[in-house]
Short mmCIF file of C-alpha atoms and ligand atoms in Angstrom, two decimals:
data_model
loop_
_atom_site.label_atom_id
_atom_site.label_comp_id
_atom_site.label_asym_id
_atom_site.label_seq_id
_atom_site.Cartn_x
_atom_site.Cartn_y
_atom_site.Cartn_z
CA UNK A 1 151.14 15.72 84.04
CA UNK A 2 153.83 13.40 82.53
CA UNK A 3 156.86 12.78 83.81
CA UNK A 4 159.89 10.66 82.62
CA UNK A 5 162.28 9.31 84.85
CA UNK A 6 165.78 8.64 83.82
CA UNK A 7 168.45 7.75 86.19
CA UNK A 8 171.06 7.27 83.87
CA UNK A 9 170.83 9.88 81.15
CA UNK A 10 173.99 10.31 79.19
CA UNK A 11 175.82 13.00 76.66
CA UNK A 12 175.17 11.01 73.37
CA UNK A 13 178.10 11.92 70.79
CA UNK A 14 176.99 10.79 67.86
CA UNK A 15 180.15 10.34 65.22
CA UNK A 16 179.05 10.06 61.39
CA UNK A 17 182.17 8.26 59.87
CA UNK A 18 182.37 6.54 56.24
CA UNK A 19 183.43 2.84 57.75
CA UNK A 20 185.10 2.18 61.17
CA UNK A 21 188.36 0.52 60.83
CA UNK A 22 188.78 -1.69 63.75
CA UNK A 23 192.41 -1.52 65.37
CA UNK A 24 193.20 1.85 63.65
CA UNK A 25 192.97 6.02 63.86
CA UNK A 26 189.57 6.52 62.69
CA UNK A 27 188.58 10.35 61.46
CA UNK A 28 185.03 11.35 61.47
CA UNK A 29 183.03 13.34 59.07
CA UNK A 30 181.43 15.24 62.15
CA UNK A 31 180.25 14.79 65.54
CA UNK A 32 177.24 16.00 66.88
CA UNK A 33 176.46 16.39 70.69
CA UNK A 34 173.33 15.90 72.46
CA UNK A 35 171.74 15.94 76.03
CA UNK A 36 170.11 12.41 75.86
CA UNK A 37 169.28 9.14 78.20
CA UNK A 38 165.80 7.25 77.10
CA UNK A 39 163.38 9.61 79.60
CA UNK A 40 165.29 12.89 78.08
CA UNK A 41 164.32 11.76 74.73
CA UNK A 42 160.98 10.99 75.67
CA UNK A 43 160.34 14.39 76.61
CA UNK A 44 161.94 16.04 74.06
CA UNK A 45 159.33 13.89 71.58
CA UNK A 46 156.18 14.91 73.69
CA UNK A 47 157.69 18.56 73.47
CA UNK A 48 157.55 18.48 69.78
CA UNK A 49 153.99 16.75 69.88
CA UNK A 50 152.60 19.75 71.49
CA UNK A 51 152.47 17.78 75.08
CA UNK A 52 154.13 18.93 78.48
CA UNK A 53 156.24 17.13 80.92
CA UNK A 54 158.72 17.02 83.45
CA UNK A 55 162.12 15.13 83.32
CA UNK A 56 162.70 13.64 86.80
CA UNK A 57 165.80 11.54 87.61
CA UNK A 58 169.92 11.61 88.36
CA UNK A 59 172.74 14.39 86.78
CA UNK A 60 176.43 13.81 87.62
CA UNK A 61 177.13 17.32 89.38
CA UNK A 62 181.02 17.46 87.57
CA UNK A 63 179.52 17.98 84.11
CA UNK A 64 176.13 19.35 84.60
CA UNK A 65 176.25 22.77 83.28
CA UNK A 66 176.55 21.64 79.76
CA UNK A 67 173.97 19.37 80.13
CA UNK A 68 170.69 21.66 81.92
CA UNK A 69 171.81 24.50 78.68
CA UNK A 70 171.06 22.16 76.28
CA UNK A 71 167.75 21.32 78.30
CA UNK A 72 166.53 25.20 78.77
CA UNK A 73 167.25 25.91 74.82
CA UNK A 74 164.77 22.98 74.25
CA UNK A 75 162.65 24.61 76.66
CA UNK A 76 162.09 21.55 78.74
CA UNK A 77 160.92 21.19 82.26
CA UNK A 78 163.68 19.53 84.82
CA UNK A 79 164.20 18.46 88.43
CA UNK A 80 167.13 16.88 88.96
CA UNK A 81 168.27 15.07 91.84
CA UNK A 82 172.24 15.94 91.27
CA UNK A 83 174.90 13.02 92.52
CA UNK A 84 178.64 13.16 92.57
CA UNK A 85 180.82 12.61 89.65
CA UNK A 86 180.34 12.72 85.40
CA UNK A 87 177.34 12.20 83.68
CA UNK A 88 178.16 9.03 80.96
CA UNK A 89 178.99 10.33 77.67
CA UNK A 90 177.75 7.22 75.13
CA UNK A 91 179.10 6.85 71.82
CA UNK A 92 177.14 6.35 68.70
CA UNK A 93 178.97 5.54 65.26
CA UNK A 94 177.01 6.20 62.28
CA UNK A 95 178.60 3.90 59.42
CA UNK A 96 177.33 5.96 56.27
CA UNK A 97 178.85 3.66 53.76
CA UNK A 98 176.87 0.60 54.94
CA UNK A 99 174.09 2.17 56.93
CA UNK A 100 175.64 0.40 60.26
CA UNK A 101 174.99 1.73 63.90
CA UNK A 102 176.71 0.93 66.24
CA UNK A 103 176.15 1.96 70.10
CA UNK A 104 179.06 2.51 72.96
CA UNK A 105 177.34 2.93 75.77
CA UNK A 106 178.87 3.78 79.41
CA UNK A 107 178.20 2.75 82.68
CA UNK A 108 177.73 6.18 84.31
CA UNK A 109 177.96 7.72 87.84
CA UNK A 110 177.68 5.57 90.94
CA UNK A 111 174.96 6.61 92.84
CA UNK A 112 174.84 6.07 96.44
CA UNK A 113 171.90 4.13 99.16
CA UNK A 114 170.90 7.88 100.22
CA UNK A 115 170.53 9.19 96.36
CA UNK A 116 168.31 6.39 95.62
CA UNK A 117 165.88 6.70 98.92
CA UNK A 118 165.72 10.64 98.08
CA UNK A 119 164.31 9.81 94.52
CA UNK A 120 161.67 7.41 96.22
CA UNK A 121 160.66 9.90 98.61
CA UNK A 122 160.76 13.00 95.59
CA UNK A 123 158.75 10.32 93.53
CA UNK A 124 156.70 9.52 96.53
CA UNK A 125 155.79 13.24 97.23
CA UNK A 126 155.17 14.30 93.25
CA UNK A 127 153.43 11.58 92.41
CA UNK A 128 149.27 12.40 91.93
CA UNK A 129 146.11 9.52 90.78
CA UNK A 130 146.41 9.61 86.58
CA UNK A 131 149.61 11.69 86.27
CA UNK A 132 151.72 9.58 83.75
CA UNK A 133 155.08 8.21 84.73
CA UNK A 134 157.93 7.41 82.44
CA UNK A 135 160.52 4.90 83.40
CA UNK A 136 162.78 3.99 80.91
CA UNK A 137 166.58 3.49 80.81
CA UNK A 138 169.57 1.48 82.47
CA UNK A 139 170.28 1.78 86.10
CA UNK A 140 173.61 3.04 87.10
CA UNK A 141 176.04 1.47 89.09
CA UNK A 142 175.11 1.42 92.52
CA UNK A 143 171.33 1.14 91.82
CA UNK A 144 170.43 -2.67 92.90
CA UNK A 145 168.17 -3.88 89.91
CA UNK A 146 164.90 -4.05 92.14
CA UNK A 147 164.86 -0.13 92.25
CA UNK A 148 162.71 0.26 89.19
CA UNK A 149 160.06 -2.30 90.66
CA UNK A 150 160.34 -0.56 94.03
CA UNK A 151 159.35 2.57 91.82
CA UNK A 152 156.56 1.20 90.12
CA UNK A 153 155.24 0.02 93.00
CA UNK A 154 154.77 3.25 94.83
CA UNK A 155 153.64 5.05 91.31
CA UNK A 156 150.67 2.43 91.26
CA UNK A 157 150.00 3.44 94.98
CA UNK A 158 149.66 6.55 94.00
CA UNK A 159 147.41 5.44 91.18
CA UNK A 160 149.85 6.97 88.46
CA UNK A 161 150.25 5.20 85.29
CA UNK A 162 153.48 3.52 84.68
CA UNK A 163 155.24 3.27 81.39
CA UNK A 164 158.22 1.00 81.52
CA UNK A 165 161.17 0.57 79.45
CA UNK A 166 163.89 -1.22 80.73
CA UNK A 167 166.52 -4.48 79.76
CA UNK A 168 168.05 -7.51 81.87
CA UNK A 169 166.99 -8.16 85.54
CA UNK A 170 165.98 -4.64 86.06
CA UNK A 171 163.04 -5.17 83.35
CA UNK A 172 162.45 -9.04 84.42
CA UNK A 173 161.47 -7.93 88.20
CA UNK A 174 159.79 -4.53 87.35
CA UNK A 175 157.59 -6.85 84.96
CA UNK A 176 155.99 -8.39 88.32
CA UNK A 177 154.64 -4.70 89.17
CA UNK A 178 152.45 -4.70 85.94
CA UNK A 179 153.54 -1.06 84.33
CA UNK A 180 150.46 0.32 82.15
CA UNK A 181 152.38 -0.43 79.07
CA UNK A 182 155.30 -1.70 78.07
CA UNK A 183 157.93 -0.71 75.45
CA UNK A 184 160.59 -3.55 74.83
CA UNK A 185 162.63 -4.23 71.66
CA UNK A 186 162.55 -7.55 70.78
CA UNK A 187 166.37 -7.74 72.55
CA UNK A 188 164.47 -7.34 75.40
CA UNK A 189 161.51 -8.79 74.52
CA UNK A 190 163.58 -11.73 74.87
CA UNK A 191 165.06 -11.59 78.56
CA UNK A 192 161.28 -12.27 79.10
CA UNK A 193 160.40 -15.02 77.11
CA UNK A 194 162.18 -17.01 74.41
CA UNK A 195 160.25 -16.66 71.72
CA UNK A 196 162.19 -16.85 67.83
CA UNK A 197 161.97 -13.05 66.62
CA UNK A 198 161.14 -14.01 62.62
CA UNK A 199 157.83 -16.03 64.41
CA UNK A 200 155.13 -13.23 64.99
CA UNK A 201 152.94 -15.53 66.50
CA UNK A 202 155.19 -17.00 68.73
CA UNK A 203 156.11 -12.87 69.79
CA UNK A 204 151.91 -12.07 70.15
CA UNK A 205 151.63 -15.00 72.26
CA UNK A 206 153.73 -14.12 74.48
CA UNK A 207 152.91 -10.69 74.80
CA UNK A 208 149.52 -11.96 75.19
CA UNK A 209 150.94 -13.40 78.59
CA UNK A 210 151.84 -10.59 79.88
CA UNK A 211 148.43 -8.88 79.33
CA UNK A 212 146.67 -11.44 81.17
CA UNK A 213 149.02 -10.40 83.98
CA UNK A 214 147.26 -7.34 83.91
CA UNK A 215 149.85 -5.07 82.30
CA UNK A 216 147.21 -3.52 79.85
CA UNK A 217 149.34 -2.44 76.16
CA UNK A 218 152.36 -3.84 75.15
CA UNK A 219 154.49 -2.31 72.21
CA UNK A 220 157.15 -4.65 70.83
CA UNK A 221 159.60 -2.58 68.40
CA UNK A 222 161.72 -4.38 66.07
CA UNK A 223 164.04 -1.91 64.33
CA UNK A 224 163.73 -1.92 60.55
CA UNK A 225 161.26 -4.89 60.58
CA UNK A 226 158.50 -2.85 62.08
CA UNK A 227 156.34 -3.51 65.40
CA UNK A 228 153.60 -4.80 67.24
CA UNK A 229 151.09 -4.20 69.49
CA UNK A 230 149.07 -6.11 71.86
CA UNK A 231 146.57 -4.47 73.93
CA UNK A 232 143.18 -6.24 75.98
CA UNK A 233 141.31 -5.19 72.64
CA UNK A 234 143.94 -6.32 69.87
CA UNK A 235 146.86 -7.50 68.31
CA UNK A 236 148.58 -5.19 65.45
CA UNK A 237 151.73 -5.38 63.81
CA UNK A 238 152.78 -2.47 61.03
CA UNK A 239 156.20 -2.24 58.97
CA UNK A 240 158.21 0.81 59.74
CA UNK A 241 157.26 3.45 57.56
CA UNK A 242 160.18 4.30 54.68
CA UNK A 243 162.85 6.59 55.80
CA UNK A 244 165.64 8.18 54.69
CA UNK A 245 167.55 6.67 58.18
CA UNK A 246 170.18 9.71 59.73
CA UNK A 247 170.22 7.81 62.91
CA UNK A 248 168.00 5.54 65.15
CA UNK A 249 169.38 6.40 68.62
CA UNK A 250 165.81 7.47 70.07
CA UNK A 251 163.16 5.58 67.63
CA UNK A 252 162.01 3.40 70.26
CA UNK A 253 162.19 6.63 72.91
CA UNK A 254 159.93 8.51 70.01
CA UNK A 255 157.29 5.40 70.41
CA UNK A 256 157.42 5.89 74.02
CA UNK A 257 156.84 9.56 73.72
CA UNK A 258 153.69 8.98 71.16
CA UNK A 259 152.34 6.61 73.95
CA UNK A 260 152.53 9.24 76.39
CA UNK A 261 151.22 11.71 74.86
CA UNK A 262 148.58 9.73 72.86
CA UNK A 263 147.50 8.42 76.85
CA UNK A 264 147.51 12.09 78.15
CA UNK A 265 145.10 12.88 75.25
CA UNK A 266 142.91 9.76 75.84
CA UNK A 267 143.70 8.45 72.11
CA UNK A 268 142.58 5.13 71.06
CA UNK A 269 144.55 2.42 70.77
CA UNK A 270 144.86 2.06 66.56
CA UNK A 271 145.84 6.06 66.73
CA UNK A 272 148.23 5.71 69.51
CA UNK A 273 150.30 3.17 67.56
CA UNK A 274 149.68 4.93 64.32
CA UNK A 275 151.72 8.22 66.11
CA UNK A 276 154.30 5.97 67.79
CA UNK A 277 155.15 4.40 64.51
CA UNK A 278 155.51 7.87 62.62
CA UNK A 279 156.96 9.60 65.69
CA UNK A 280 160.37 6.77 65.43
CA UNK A 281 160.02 7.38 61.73
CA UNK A 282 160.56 11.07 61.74
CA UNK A 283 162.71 10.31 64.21
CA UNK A 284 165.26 8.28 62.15
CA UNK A 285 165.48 10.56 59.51
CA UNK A 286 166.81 13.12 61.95
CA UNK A 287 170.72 13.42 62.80
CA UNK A 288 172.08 12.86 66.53
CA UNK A 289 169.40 12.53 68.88
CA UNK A 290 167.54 15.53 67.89
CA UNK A 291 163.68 15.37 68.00
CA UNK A 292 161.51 15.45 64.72
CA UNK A 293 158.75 18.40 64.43
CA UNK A 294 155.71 18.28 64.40
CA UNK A 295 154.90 18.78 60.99
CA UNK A 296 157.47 16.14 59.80
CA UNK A 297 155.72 13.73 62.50
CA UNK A 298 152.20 14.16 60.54
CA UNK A 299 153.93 13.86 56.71
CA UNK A 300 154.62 10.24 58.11
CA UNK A 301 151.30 9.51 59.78
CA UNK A 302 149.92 9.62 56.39
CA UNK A 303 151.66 6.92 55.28
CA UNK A 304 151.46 4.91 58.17
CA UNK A 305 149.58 1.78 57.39
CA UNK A 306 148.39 -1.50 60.00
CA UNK A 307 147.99 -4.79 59.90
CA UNK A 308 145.40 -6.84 61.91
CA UNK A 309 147.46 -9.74 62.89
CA UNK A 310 146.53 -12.91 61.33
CA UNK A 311 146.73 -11.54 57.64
CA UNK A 312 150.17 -10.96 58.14
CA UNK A 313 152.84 -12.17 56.26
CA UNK A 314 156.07 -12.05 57.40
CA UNK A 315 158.97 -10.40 56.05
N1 LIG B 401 166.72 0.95 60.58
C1 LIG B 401 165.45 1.34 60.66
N2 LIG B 401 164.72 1.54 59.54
C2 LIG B 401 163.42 1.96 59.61
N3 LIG B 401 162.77 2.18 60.77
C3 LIG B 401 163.44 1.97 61.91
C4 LIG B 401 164.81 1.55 61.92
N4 LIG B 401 165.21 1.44 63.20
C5 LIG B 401 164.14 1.77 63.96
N5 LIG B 401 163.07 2.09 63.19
C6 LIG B 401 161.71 2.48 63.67
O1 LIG B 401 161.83 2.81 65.03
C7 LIG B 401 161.09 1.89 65.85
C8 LIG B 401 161.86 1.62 67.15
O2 LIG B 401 163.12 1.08 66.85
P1 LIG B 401 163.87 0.01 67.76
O3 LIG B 401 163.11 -1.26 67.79
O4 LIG B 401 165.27 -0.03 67.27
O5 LIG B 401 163.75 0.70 69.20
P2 LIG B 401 164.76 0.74 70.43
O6 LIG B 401 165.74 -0.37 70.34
O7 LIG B 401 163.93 0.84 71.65
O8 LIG B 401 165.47 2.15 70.15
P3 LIG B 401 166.26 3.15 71.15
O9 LIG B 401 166.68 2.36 72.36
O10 LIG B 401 167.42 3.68 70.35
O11 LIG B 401 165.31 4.26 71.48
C9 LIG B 401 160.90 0.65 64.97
O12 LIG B 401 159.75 -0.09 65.35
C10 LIG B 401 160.76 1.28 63.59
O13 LIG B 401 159.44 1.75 63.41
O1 LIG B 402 172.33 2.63 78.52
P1 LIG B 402 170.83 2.82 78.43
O2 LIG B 402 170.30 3.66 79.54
O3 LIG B 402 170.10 1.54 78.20
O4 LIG B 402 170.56 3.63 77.07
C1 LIG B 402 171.06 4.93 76.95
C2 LIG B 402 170.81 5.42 75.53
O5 LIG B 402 171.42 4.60 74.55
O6 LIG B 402 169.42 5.42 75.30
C3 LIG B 402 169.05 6.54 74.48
C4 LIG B 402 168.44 6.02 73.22
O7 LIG B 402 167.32 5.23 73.51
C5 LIG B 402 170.31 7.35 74.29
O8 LIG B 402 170.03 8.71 74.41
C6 LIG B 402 171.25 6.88 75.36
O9 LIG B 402 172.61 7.00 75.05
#
C-alpha cells in the first residue's frame, strides 16, 4: 500500500487575477478552492494514475468538515489524526497577464508533544516491509524539525520505503535517514549543497553524493527549466514538456505521485521519470490544484523526451 503523510495540509485558494497591484484593492477574475497540502496532492495524482493509497497525517478539527467532503467526492482514502484549531488556508495568485505565480503560504495549526507521539505510534502500528511511505510537506508549528527524521527512521525499521520531500532543517536532518528517493526543487536542492542552479554538472554531482549515502533515486525539479534524475544506474535530465501552464501549485507533488506509483508497479527507472515528467505537465495545464486524468497524463508521455547527461546542453 502507499501512503502519504502530510502534517500540514492546507485549503489552497487559488485567485486568477490579471496583475496584482501591490498596496491596493485587488479584484479577482475567480477563485477556486481546493483540499490540498503536498501528501493530499500526491494522492490525488496516484488516484488518477489508476493507483491506491491512503492519506495519513494532521486536520485542524475547527474547519474539517469542508475539508474530508472534498476528500470523499475524490474518492480518496483518509485517516486523520484531528488537532485543535484551523487547518491553514494558503494563497496562490495566478498573474494571467504575465504568467507570474506567486505562493502565500500559512503557518498552520500548532500541534502539541502528545499529537506528534500519537502519529509515531499510528505510523509505528500501520507501517508493513515494502508498503510505500510518502513524506512530503512543511511541519507545523509545534513540530521540532527532527520529527520527519524520527519518522523515517521507524518507516525503515519497518522496512517501508520512504519518499521524502521536505525544505530547510527539516529536509537537512531527515537527509541523514537516507529516504528511498528524494524529490527536492532546486530551492531546496540548495539547503543541501551549494551548487549554481544554471551548472548541471555541478547539480549531478552533488546529487551523486547523496546516492553514495545510500539514498538510492534522486529527482531534482526545476520549474520551467525541466529536471533531473540521478539514480545508482544513471544520470538524466529532460526539459519540461510544453504546456499551456493554468497553474503549477502541485507539479512537483504530480512527480512525487508518478514515483509512487511507478515504485508500486516495479517500473524502471527511464519510465518512472518519463511519467513523473508528464504527470507535472498535465498537471500545469490544469486550474487550482486539481489533478490531471489519466488520459491527459498519457497525451504528454508521448512527447516526453530524455537526455543522457553529458550530451546536454544547457538552456
Ligand atoms: N512554469 C512551468 N512550465 C513548464 N513546466 C513546469 C513549470 N513549472 C513546473 N513545471 C513542471 O513541473 C515540474 C515540477 O515543478 P517544480 O520544480 O516547480 O516543483 P515544486 O517546486 O516541487 O512544485 P510544488 O511544490 O508546487 O509541488 C518541473 O520539473 C516541470 O516539469
Ligand atoms: O507550506 P508547505 O507545506 O511547504 O507547502 C504547502 C503547499 O504549497 O504545497 C502544495 C503544493 O506542493 C499546496 O497544496 C500547499 O499549499
Amino acid at each position: 500500500m502507499i501512503y502519504t503523510v502530510t502534517l500540514n495540509p492546507a485549503i489552497d485558494m487559488t485567485v486568477y487575477i490579471d496583475t496584482l497591484k501591490k498596496g491596493q484593492v485587488n479584484r479577482s477574475r475567480y477563485c477556486l478552492m481546493d483540499a490540498g497540502g503536498k501528501g493530499i496532492n500526491v494522492s490525488k495524482v496516484i488516484k488518477a494514475l489508476g493507483g491506491q493509497s491512503i492519506v495519513l497525517g494532521f486536520l485542524g478539527n475547527d474547519n474539517k468538515d469542508w475539508f474530508l467532503k472534498y476528500l470523499k467526492e475524490m474518492q480518496l482514502d483518509f485517516d486523520f489524526i484531528f488537532v485543535d484549531g484551523l487547518t491553514r488556508t494558503n494563497i496562490k495568485i495566478v498573474e494571467t497577464s504575465q504568467k507570474i505565480y506567486t505562493d502565500l503560504n500559512q503557518n498552520g495549526f500548532e500541534v502539541k508533544k502528545k499529537d506528534i507521539n500519537h502519529l509515531f505510534e499510528k505510523i509505528d502500528k500501520i507501517a508493513k516491509a515494502d508498503d510505500i511511505f510518502v513524506v512530503s510537506g512543511s511541519l507545523p508549528p509545534g513540530a521540532d524539525e527532527e520529527v520527519y527524521a524520527e519518522l523515517i527512521r521507524i518507516l525503515k525499521q519497518k522496512g517501508a520505503k520512504v519518499i521524502f520531500d521536505a525544505d530547510g532543517k527539516a529536509l537537512k536532518s531527515g537527509v541523514l535517514e537516507k529516504p528511498d528517493v528524494m524529490k527536492p526543487n532546486i530551492h531546496e536542492f540548495k539547503c543541501l549543497f551549494d551548487v549554481d542552479e544554471n551548472d548541471l554538472n555541478s547539480i549531478v554531482n552533488s546529487a551523486k553524493k547523496l546516492i553514495e549515502s545510500g539514498i538510492k533515486k534522486v529527482l531534482i525539479s526545476m520549474g520551467a527549466k525541466g529536471a533531473v534524475f540521478v539514480t545508482e544506474n544513471m544520470e538524466l535530465f529532460a526539459k519540461a514538456a510544453e504546456a499551456k501552464i493554468k497553474s503549477t501549485t502541485g507539479a512537483g507533488d504530480s512527480m512525487v505521485a508518478a514515483i509512487s506509483y511507478g515504485l508500486s508497479q516495479n517500473m524502471d527507472d527511464v519510465s518512472i521519470f518519463k511519467l513523473a515528467l508528464a504527470c507535472a505537465a498535465a498537471k500545469v495545464s490544469k486550474e487550482g490544484v486539481k489533478p490531471p486524468e489519466k488520459k491527459e497524463i498519457k497525451k504528454f508521455l508521448e512527447k516526453i523526451s530524455l537526455e543522457k547527461l553529458g550530451e546536454v546542453k544547457w538552456i
